[in-house]
XYZ file of C-alpha atoms in Angstrom:
650
model
C 0.007 -0.033 -0.055
C 1.449 3.303 -0.961
C 1.379 6.116 1.532
C 2.975 9.649 1.892
C 6.418 9.761 3.506
C 5.715 12.902 5.556
C 4.268 12.513 9.065
C 1.898 15.096 10.512
C 3.648 18.237 11.663
C 1.528 18.088 14.797
C 3.209 14.890 15.932
C 5.592 14.910 18.854
C 9.117 13.873 17.845
C 10.174 10.303 18.414
C 13.859 9.815 18.731
C 16.000 6.684 19.076
C 19.163 6.800 21.381
C 21.613 4.459 22.959
C 25.172 3.561 23.642
C 27.459 3.010 20.688
C 27.409 -0.690 19.503
C 23.981 -1.377 21.221
C 22.397 -2.171 17.880
C 20.522 1.113 17.672
C 20.923 1.520 13.954
C 19.612 -2.060 13.443
C 16.419 -1.170 15.432
C 16.031 2.040 13.311
C 16.577 0.168 10.059
C 13.979 -2.422 10.989
C 11.424 0.104 12.175
C 11.710 2.259 9.091
C 12.710 -0.227 6.357
C 13.743 1.723 3.303
C 11.886 4.916 4.192
C 14.806 6.965 5.334
C 16.372 10.327 4.758
C 19.991 11.166 5.564
C 21.401 14.683 5.952
C 23.597 16.655 8.324
C 22.761 18.730 11.381
C 22.970 22.468 10.627
C 26.602 23.744 10.932
C 28.212 20.403 11.635
C 29.262 17.213 9.756
C 27.290 14.917 12.120
C 24.936 12.734 10.238
C 21.138 13.014 10.823
C 18.865 10.139 9.994
C 15.121 10.406 9.749
C 12.769 7.582 8.942
C 9.074 6.757 8.546
C 6.796 3.806 9.259
C 3.164 3.223 8.650
C 0.933 1.779 11.519
C -2.789 1.522 11.630
C -3.353 4.473 9.337
C -0.771 6.634 10.926
C 2.415 7.720 9.193
C 4.981 8.058 11.957
C 8.378 9.777 11.826
C 11.342 8.667 13.937
C 14.946 9.895 14.241
C 18.137 7.992 14.885
C 20.459 10.060 16.928
C 24.275 9.476 17.289
C 25.258 7.169 19.978
C 26.471 8.382 23.427
C 27.318 6.927 26.773
C 26.186 9.823 28.979
C 24.392 13.176 28.810
C 27.715 14.774 29.836
C 28.968 15.146 26.221
C 32.575 15.168 24.839
C 32.441 14.556 21.088
C 30.406 16.510 18.484
C 27.917 13.590 18.203
C 27.333 13.460 21.895
C 26.746 17.164 22.072
C 24.306 17.071 19.120
C 22.374 14.091 20.750
C 22.071 15.897 24.106
C 20.858 19.158 22.455
C 18.187 17.106 20.544
C 17.046 15.231 23.646
C 16.597 18.402 25.617
C 14.431 20.100 22.970
C 10.804 20.625 24.064
C 9.307 19.146 20.917
C 10.715 15.677 21.696
C 7.846 13.627 22.926
C 9.020 9.974 23.082
C 12.440 8.518 23.470
C 13.263 4.938 22.472
C 16.256 3.978 24.552
C 18.119 0.974 22.946
C 19.967 -0.988 25.694
C 22.533 -3.772 25.216
C 21.242 -6.780 27.228
C 24.916 -8.024 27.631
C 26.039 -4.736 29.247
C 22.940 -3.915 31.070
C 24.416 -2.051 34.006
C 26.587 0.270 31.899
C 23.743 0.922 29.506
C 21.324 1.668 32.328
C 23.604 4.662 33.326
C 22.181 6.513 30.296
C 18.708 5.296 30.951
C 18.807 6.712 34.472
C 19.809 10.055 33.109
C 16.782 9.930 30.759
C 14.634 9.172 33.793
C 16.067 12.280 35.569
C 14.644 14.294 32.643
C 11.190 12.864 33.343
C 10.376 12.446 29.624
C 8.348 9.400 28.474
C 10.527 6.638 27.012
C 10.507 3.051 25.987
C 13.372 0.637 26.568
C 14.332 -1.740 23.629
C 16.241 -4.529 25.370
C 18.423 -5.453 22.413
C 20.604 -8.589 21.721
C 18.320 -10.352 24.153
C 18.889 -13.630 22.285
C 22.761 -13.515 22.726
C 22.252 -12.531 26.393
C 20.151 -15.720 26.918
C 22.619 -17.812 25.086
C 25.362 -16.585 27.416
C 23.301 -17.416 30.434
C 22.049 -13.914 31.227
C 18.285 -14.119 31.963
C 16.491 -10.771 32.187
C 13.015 -10.466 33.468
C 11.928 -7.597 31.305
C 8.483 -7.401 32.866
C 9.969 -6.800 36.338
C 12.415 -4.282 34.941
C 9.450 -2.446 33.399
C 7.767 -2.263 36.820
C 10.923 -1.050 38.511
C 11.452 1.728 36.015
C 7.718 2.335 35.221
C 8.268 2.384 31.514
C 7.652 -0.293 28.757
C 10.573 -2.759 28.132
C 10.509 -4.612 24.898
C 12.814 -7.534 24.232
C 14.342 -7.059 20.723
C 16.781 -8.741 18.307
C 17.459 -5.767 16.048
C 19.245 -7.657 13.091
C 16.530 -10.240 12.861
C 13.481 -7.868 13.386
C 12.276 -9.556 16.713
C 10.278 -7.295 18.892
C 9.979 -4.535 16.254
C 6.180 -4.877 15.858
C 5.705 -4.487 19.673
C 7.974 -1.407 19.625
C 5.891 0.084 16.769
C 2.640 -0.633 18.758
C 4.009 1.310 21.786
C 5.156 4.223 19.591
C 1.842 4.403 17.849
C -0.064 4.157 21.174
C 1.943 7.223 22.510
C 1.324 9.190 19.274
C -2.335 8.534 19.676
C -2.244 9.601 23.230
C -3.576 6.186 24.255
C -0.606 5.643 26.548
C 1.541 8.088 28.544
C 4.527 6.723 30.760
C 5.915 8.727 33.614
C 9.306 7.180 34.496
C 9.995 6.451 38.172
C 11.446 9.271 40.211
C 15.221 8.665 40.734
C 16.465 8.970 44.250
C 20.135 9.249 45.348
C 19.924 8.844 49.201
C 18.708 11.360 51.788
C 21.630 13.649 51.885
C 21.972 14.020 48.124
C 18.234 14.322 47.594
C 18.029 17.155 50.098
C 20.766 19.161 48.354
C 19.137 18.488 44.936
C 15.697 19.558 46.181
C 16.979 22.782 47.643
C 18.973 23.867 44.562
C 16.348 22.802 42.134
C 13.693 24.862 43.954
C 15.911 27.886 43.646
C 16.485 27.204 39.923
C 12.726 26.667 39.303
C 11.909 30.068 40.658
C 14.489 31.712 38.410
C 14.132 29.878 35.107
C 11.653 30.963 32.498
C 8.373 29.196 32.350
C 9.268 26.853 29.385
C 12.404 25.711 31.233
C 11.049 25.123 34.735
C 10.379 21.438 34.134
C 14.055 20.894 33.606
C 15.138 22.510 36.882
C 15.792 19.203 38.720
C 17.808 17.814 35.812
C 19.797 21.016 35.500
C 20.524 20.780 39.229
C 21.879 17.288 38.927
C 24.077 18.261 36.043
C 25.412 21.276 37.870
C 26.293 19.078 40.831
C 28.245 17.042 38.356
C 30.210 20.174 37.567
C 29.032 20.533 33.983
C 30.389 23.976 33.484
C 29.311 24.273 29.857
C 25.706 23.803 31.026
C 26.282 26.361 33.835
C 27.125 28.960 31.253
C 23.995 28.180 29.343
C 21.866 28.395 32.499
C 23.419 31.765 33.584
C 22.182 33.243 30.252
C 18.676 32.103 31.099
C 18.302 33.724 34.577
C 18.668 37.220 35.840
C 20.865 36.702 38.902
C 23.796 34.469 37.759
C 26.027 35.349 40.790
C 23.488 34.112 43.231
C 23.295 30.832 41.271
C 27.043 30.452 41.386
C 27.038 31.093 45.219
C 24.223 28.517 45.832
C 25.937 26.005 43.625
C 29.262 26.377 45.311
C 27.559 26.031 48.716
C 25.598 22.921 47.608
C 28.731 21.191 46.186
C 30.659 22.050 49.303
C 27.993 20.639 51.588
C 27.724 17.449 49.443
C 31.447 16.763 49.342
C 32.047 17.418 53.038
C 29.247 15.003 54.003
C 30.279 12.172 51.520
C 34.053 12.964 51.608
C 34.092 12.625 47.834
C 33.927 14.724 44.728
C 30.411 15.645 43.772
C 30.837 14.294 40.188
C 31.812 10.913 41.608
C 28.938 11.027 44.154
C 26.302 11.443 41.436
C 27.866 8.655 39.217
C 28.011 6.334 42.135
C 24.371 6.906 42.970
C 23.329 6.309 39.362
C 25.360 3.020 39.225
C 23.923 2.080 42.639
C 20.330 2.544 41.207
C 21.268 0.471 38.073
C 22.883 -2.254 40.234
C 19.799 -2.434 42.456
C 17.496 -2.910 39.401
C 19.804 -5.569 38.018
C 19.739 -7.513 41.299
C 15.954 -7.568 41.069
C 15.493 -8.646 37.553
C 18.552 -10.415 36.259
C 19.607 -13.986 36.989
C 22.533 -16.063 35.763
C 22.696 -19.675 34.598
C 25.917 -21.877 34.681
C 26.533 -20.882 31.030
C 27.445 -17.342 32.111
C 31.031 -18.256 32.703
C 33.606 -17.906 29.904
C 31.564 -17.761 26.718
C 32.401 -18.532 23.119
C 33.267 -14.904 22.396
C 35.976 -14.934 25.115
C 37.353 -18.145 23.839
C 37.560 -16.984 20.235
C 39.127 -13.618 21.339
C 41.870 -15.503 23.136
C 43.041 -16.585 19.641
C 41.839 -13.732 17.368
C 43.292 -11.035 19.557
C 46.536 -12.821 20.549
C 49.661 -10.613 19.937
C 51.250 -13.200 17.587
C 48.341 -14.984 16.164
C 46.124 -11.944 15.719
C 48.201 -10.225 12.847
C 48.688 -13.531 11.005
C 45.031 -14.388 11.128
C 44.244 -10.759 9.989
C 46.622 -11.365 6.929
C 44.836 -14.595 6.216
C 41.413 -13.000 6.437
C 42.301 -10.204 3.990
C 44.061 -12.656 1.614
C 40.996 -14.908 1.638
C 38.819 -11.824 0.959
C 40.821 -10.941 -2.185
C 41.019 -14.535 -3.258
C 37.292 -15.158 -3.131
C 36.580 -11.767 -4.832
C 38.831 -12.316 -7.849
C 38.005 -16.095 -8.161
C 34.182 -15.628 -8.243
C 34.048 -12.426 -10.407
C 37.043 -12.614 -12.826
C 38.462 -16.118 -12.964
C 35.642 -18.609 -12.678
C 33.716 -18.814 -15.971
C 30.528 -20.002 -14.606
C 27.866 -18.031 -16.623
C 26.779 -19.342 -19.980
C 27.096 -16.665 -22.688
C 26.787 -18.151 -26.233
C 29.064 -19.278 -27.672
C 31.163 -19.532 -24.530
C 31.157 -19.470 -20.673
C 32.181 -16.174 -19.156
C 32.877 -14.712 -15.667
C 30.558 -12.127 -14.238
C 32.876 -9.216 -15.091
C 33.227 -10.545 -18.627
C 29.494 -10.778 -18.882
C 29.117 -7.011 -18.109
C 31.905 -6.185 -20.552
C 30.269 -8.197 -23.344
C 26.852 -6.620 -22.485
C 28.193 -3.095 -22.996
C 30.083 -4.085 -26.144
C 26.916 -5.540 -27.700
C 24.944 -2.472 -26.384
C 27.263 -0.127 -28.290
C 26.660 -2.023 -31.499
C 22.974 -0.858 -31.347
C 24.066 2.588 -32.315
C 26.317 1.505 -35.300
C 23.713 2.844 -37.712
C 24.686 6.433 -36.649
C 28.295 5.972 -37.524
C 27.975 6.948 -41.222
C 25.708 9.922 -41.061
C 26.307 11.159 -37.523
C 29.835 10.172 -36.534
C 30.104 12.621 -33.644
C 26.873 11.403 -31.995
C 27.902 7.812 -32.623
C 31.301 8.379 -31.059
C 29.725 10.174 -28.128
C 27.322 7.240 -27.400
C 29.631 4.327 -28.085
C 32.908 5.660 -26.975
C 32.289 8.471 -24.554
C 29.234 7.053 -22.676
C 29.010 3.355 -23.241
C 32.646 2.732 -23.708
C 33.695 4.926 -20.843
C 30.945 4.417 -18.201
C 30.565 0.803 -19.247
C 34.171 0.123 -18.398
C 33.482 1.448 -14.885
C 30.180 -0.465 -14.504
C 31.816 -3.711 -15.720
C 33.293 -3.993 -12.225
C 29.882 -4.110 -10.421
C 30.137 -7.797 -9.771
C 33.549 -7.415 -8.238
C 32.458 -4.353 -6.109
C 29.320 -6.232 -4.945
C 31.150 -9.440 -3.884
C 33.811 -7.301 -2.053
C 31.106 -5.299 -0.127
C 29.157 -8.460 0.642
C 32.169 -10.090 2.238
C 33.095 -6.921 4.152
C 29.496 -6.487 5.369
C 29.601 -10.116 6.581
C 32.820 -9.453 8.410
C 31.290 -6.300 10.025
C 28.213 -8.334 11.046
C 30.336 -10.946 12.816
C 32.035 -8.347 14.989
C 35.538 -9.040 13.548
C 36.133 -5.416 12.373
C 36.316 -4.162 15.988
C 38.934 -6.792 16.707
C 40.999 -5.477 13.701
C 41.161 -2.075 15.508
C 42.249 -3.861 18.717
C 44.956 -5.936 16.965
C 46.394 -2.908 15.167
C 46.248 -0.518 18.095
C 49.822 -1.246 19.341
C 51.132 -0.837 15.860
C 49.458 2.469 15.380
C 50.737 3.946 18.554
C 54.317 3.211 17.393
C 53.658 5.356 14.357
C 52.085 8.152 16.345
C 48.413 7.545 15.495
C 45.758 7.558 18.130
C 43.991 4.242 18.777
C 40.574 5.610 17.616
C 42.161 6.640 14.336
C 42.119 2.897 13.299
C 38.287 3.012 12.858
C 38.582 6.052 10.515
C 41.226 4.268 8.568
C 39.193 1.076 8.307
C 36.141 3.067 7.178
C 38.366 4.603 4.461
C 39.333 1.248 3.011
C 41.576 -0.305 5.534
C 39.843 -3.701 5.104
C 40.681 -4.604 1.535
C 39.698 -1.584 -0.597
C 36.099 -1.495 0.653
C 35.702 1.988 2.106
C 35.691 5.672 1.129
C 37.949 8.497 2.171
C 35.001 10.927 2.721
C 33.184 9.013 5.519
C 36.604 8.133 6.829
C 37.422 11.870 7.301
C 33.964 12.447 8.797
C 34.678 9.695 11.294
C 37.639 11.655 12.671
C 35.212 13.909 14.419
C 35.068 11.278 17.278
C 38.768 12.131 17.950
C 39.049 14.518 20.804
C 42.541 15.975 20.159
C 43.119 18.280 17.319
C 46.542 16.791 16.583
C 45.032 13.260 16.138
C 42.289 14.617 13.914
C 44.722 16.383 11.533
C 47.222 13.531 11.188
C 44.441 10.916 10.619
C 42.744 13.108 8.001
C 46.179 13.593 6.200
C 46.939 9.950 5.913
C 43.448 8.740 5.097
C 43.885 9.250 1.252
C 46.578 6.622 1.306
C 44.020 3.907 2.129
C 42.735 1.623 -0.747
C 39.331 2.994 -0.968
C 36.571 1.493 -3.060
C 37.176 4.062 -5.917
C 40.755 2.654 -6.352
C 39.533 -0.865 -6.627
C 38.439 -0.786 -10.353
C 41.801 0.733 -11.282
C 43.631 -1.855 -9.241
C 41.532 -4.695 -10.673
C 41.987 -3.374 -14.296
C 45.804 -3.192 -14.035
C 46.108 -6.499 -12.215
C 43.856 -8.168 -14.777
C 46.040 -6.747 -17.610
C 49.549 -7.465 -16.342
C 49.341 -9.917 -13.367
C 46.293 -12.081 -14.055
C 47.933 -15.185 -12.543
C 48.799 -13.427 -9.305
C 45.650 -11.415 -8.646
C 45.394 -12.180 -4.903
C 49.082 -11.630 -4.106
C 49.245 -8.269 -6.063
C 46.032 -6.972 -4.401
C 47.310 -8.012 -0.953
C 50.718 -6.208 -1.760
C 48.807 -3.057 -2.724
C 46.706 -3.158 0.413
C 49.813 -3.689 2.626
C 51.677 -0.862 0.774
C 48.707 1.578 1.447
C 48.977 0.874 5.220
C 52.775 1.106 5.185
C 52.808 4.478 3.393
C 49.930 5.816 5.664
C 51.855 4.670 8.879
C 55.190 6.018 7.689
C 53.511 9.450 6.876
C 51.776 9.534 10.206
C 55.171 8.849 12.024
C 56.804 11.776 10.169
C 53.908 14.042 10.778
C 53.692 13.172 14.534
C 57.398 13.448 15.193
C 58.359 16.500 13.218
C 55.292 18.480 12.095
C 52.274 18.029 14.454
C 53.287 17.090 17.997
C 51.283 16.315 21.037
C 50.660 13.777 23.796
C 48.903 10.504 22.796
C 45.337 10.071 24.199
C 43.972 6.793 25.686
C 41.883 4.490 23.590
C 39.033 2.526 24.993
C 37.397 0.168 22.538
C 34.281 -1.936 23.131
C 34.472 -5.383 21.587
C 30.915 -6.468 20.653
C 29.997 -10.262 20.852
C 30.375 -12.404 17.829
C 27.337 -12.793 15.683
C 26.370 -15.187 12.801
C 25.909 -12.706 9.885
C 22.227 -12.222 8.907
C 21.856 -12.709 5.205
C 19.213 -10.032 4.812
C 21.253 -7.433 6.728
C 24.380 -8.290 4.781
C 22.670 -8.168 1.373
C 21.141 -4.802 2.235
C 24.474 -3.215 3.254
C 26.199 -4.642 0.220
C 23.577 -3.479 -2.199
C 23.419 -0.056 -0.602
C 27.172 0.442 -1.095
C 27.100 -1.024 -4.612
C 24.186 1.289 -5.485
C 26.301 4.264 -4.348
C 28.974 3.102 -6.813
C 26.446 2.755 -9.613
C 24.894 6.104 -8.792
C 28.328 7.798 -8.904
C 28.967 6.165 -12.291
C 25.689 7.440 -13.598
C 26.308 11.054 -12.444
C 29.756 12.326 -11.702
C 31.681 9.770 -13.757
C 29.256 10.125 -16.704
C 29.643 13.889 -16.701
C 33.394 13.706 -16.490
C 33.614 11.143 -19.199
C 31.470 13.225 -21.534
C 33.893 16.078 -20.944
C 36.988 13.818 -21.429
C 35.303 12.506 -24.696
C 35.019 16.029 -25.960
C 38.711 16.836 -25.169
C 39.683 13.506 -26.931
C 37.397 14.005 -29.931
C 37.913 17.721 -30.758
C 41.205 18.125 -32.642
C 43.469 21.181 -32.565
C 44.278 21.989 -36.199
C 47.907 22.507 -37.191
C 48.937 25.655 -39.036
C 50.684 25.126 -42.333
C 51.446 21.810 -44.027
C 51.128 18.635 -42.055
C 54.462 16.792 -41.548
C 54.653 13.034 -41.142
C 55.966 13.331 -37.593
C 53.109 15.598 -36.460
C 50.468 13.987 -34.235
C 47.234 12.969 -35.932
C 43.866 11.628 -34.841
C 43.458 11.302 -31.112
C 47.002 12.522 -30.488
C 46.079 15.862 -32.138
C 43.041 16.272 -29.784
C 43.053 18.753 -26.849
C 43.501 15.778 -24.524
C 46.084 14.113 -26.662
C 48.136 17.214 -26.697
C 47.825 17.692 -22.910
C 48.936 14.014 -22.499
C 51.917 14.420 -24.845
C 52.818 17.711 -22.978
C 53.459 15.942 -19.679
C 54.837 12.680 -21.357
C 58.498 13.762 -20.877
C 57.888 13.677 -17.109
C 55.748 10.593 -16.986
C 57.634 8.415 -19.369
C 60.115 7.719 -16.670
C 57.499 5.671 -14.712
C 56.164 4.012 -17.923
C 53.193 6.240 -18.628
C 52.584 7.251 -22.199
C 50.321 10.095 -23.419
C 47.214 7.783 -23.347
C 47.503 6.924 -19.703
C 48.271 10.635 -19.050
C 44.839 11.425 -20.491
C 43.285 9.014 -18.000
C 45.247 10.590 -15.182
C 43.895 14.121 -16.100
C 40.361 12.625 -15.844
C 41.120 10.787 -12.612
C 41.591 14.178 -10.902
C 37.757 14.390 -10.718
C 37.283 10.843 -9.498
C 39.507 7.844 -9.460
C 37.129 5.585 -11.268
C 37.185 8.009 -14.221
C 40.661 6.664 -15.015
C 39.114 3.345 -16.022
C 36.353 5.132 -17.987
C 38.751 7.353 -19.766
C 41.047 4.569 -20.843
C 37.969 2.756 -22.131
C 37.069 5.787 -24.158
C 40.586 6.224 -25.547
C 40.972 2.640 -26.607
C 37.480 2.539 -28.133
C 38.157 5.683 -30.163
C 41.626 4.408 -31.153
C 40.102 1.142 -32.429
C 37.524 3.024 -34.473
C 40.145 5.416 -35.801
C 42.188 2.509 -37.105
C 39.162 0.782 -38.589
C 39.758 -2.247 -36.277
C 37.079 -4.598 -35.125
C 38.452 -5.172 -31.650
C 36.093 -6.895 -29.192
C 38.732 -7.497 -26.485
C 38.227 -6.147 -22.912
C 40.021 -3.027 -21.718
C 42.456 -5.201 -19.609
C 43.385 -7.229 -22.683
C 43.899 -4.021 -24.683
C 46.151 -2.675 -21.994
C 48.287 -5.876 -21.931
C 48.620 -5.900 -25.816
C 49.534 -2.122 -25.738
C 52.253 -2.862 -23.221
C 53.712 -5.572 -25.342
């Protein structure tokens, strides 16, 4: 049934929050399906996800906020999330909680309770918790917190319908939940009540309901929030005096810093709730995840296994897409990449009737568009299989282990531990990423020095845009050693990045290293639907890029190759003719004296010029050049671009 994507503007906002790695995005994806919009929050590079779902005649909008551990923010994402949570138009919060790390996750939940806003708990990964011997009585937890608690398995869609039902019930005003009032013990509660009463009398009417929450944050010495509150009240000096007195009274009574006191009380509340509703079986001892990690994360075995995983990745990609000829294509059997190549070759023949009367249009269609873009799109099977395998690796939880394994090595070269994640996103796992989201990922780094160094070395990673170029060259010159050559290029990208980071951190951008705390999620068996969705999403981005940016640049490059520059006077035999006399040909020949020392001729130089816009254009431009050269020489050459390159080298 078709329905409009827009929800009613009168609806209260529904937001999804949770700790990083709690499965929040899986919950969001299952709730919204394909009805999602992605943009950035105003003025920052933090990603904003909005989705929609239809339930009993109501079109409901939900937002997926960046993950955070606490409402005391440090990173850009955490600041954005707290600001969004505090907005008055937020009606319902869906708090996704990791069942395996319940006490730590409940720390954020308790802070939401302090706000007094209605919320639902999605008790995620409940299946894994049960397998590991952790039995959670979600109904008792619901009674303790006085909010709905739904057991979910995000990557399999379990519990999602119940979540939708609760959200719909709230939207229709059929159910309103007031979370339980959080207490911290008599002495702390007394100080909180006194200071919050003072704040309530001073704050504007639309802020009065937040007085108690503001008080607790001020007692935690959240000085950024203090500055914000001072701008909202008339007598800021009186506030500072009262706050100083409250903190002094609290710390003298408890003989502890007020920040620690509040944190201890929250964890005490969480611990009490867990004692009431969580039980453990005999299976809750050392689990399979710990046993696997003893091998996977071993100092010696870990790097060896990592090399084996990456080698296997490349081996499977090349074997299934370029070497195994398992698709019937009369009169022969072909590989998936060859199938795409032959499709575009035959597709170009459909426009052969234009060659005689409209040679320019024929050349544009067959050489510039089909020959150029087709050369890029021919690698779709290779791209898809690579992304499929990488998505499966991510789904198992192994990618987080790669960061752990490489952490010690990274620190030797002056990179912060968290930089690993940005490098992995950029293509650190076998040419499957992109530099743009990798650079965006550096926003999680707290130190400016770490951000700058990481951003500067990210372009050395083997991103997905380089993969078609690598595959083309390897297929042309090293077709019997594909896996070894791809593994070598991958290792070289890391080596160059690390050496560059070492030089930058020692001689250019200096500073003290910051600690790195990494959460290792439990291992999962990859869910086929989730893996296929991620692989297709990334492949579609590649196709969309080929149909927009790469298409536009290829048309420009075709024009530069097709349009000749006439020579003045009489033509000499030595003067360039045909493609060589085009604008692109002359540009390529101009820089040939420099590039010839590394084996690049004027044709390759033309591709390099086009590659300045996008790396994939190198493949498309080479396809255009060789198509046009074949037509110029009146040859009927049906060989692939890799074969043509190999013959040209000979």
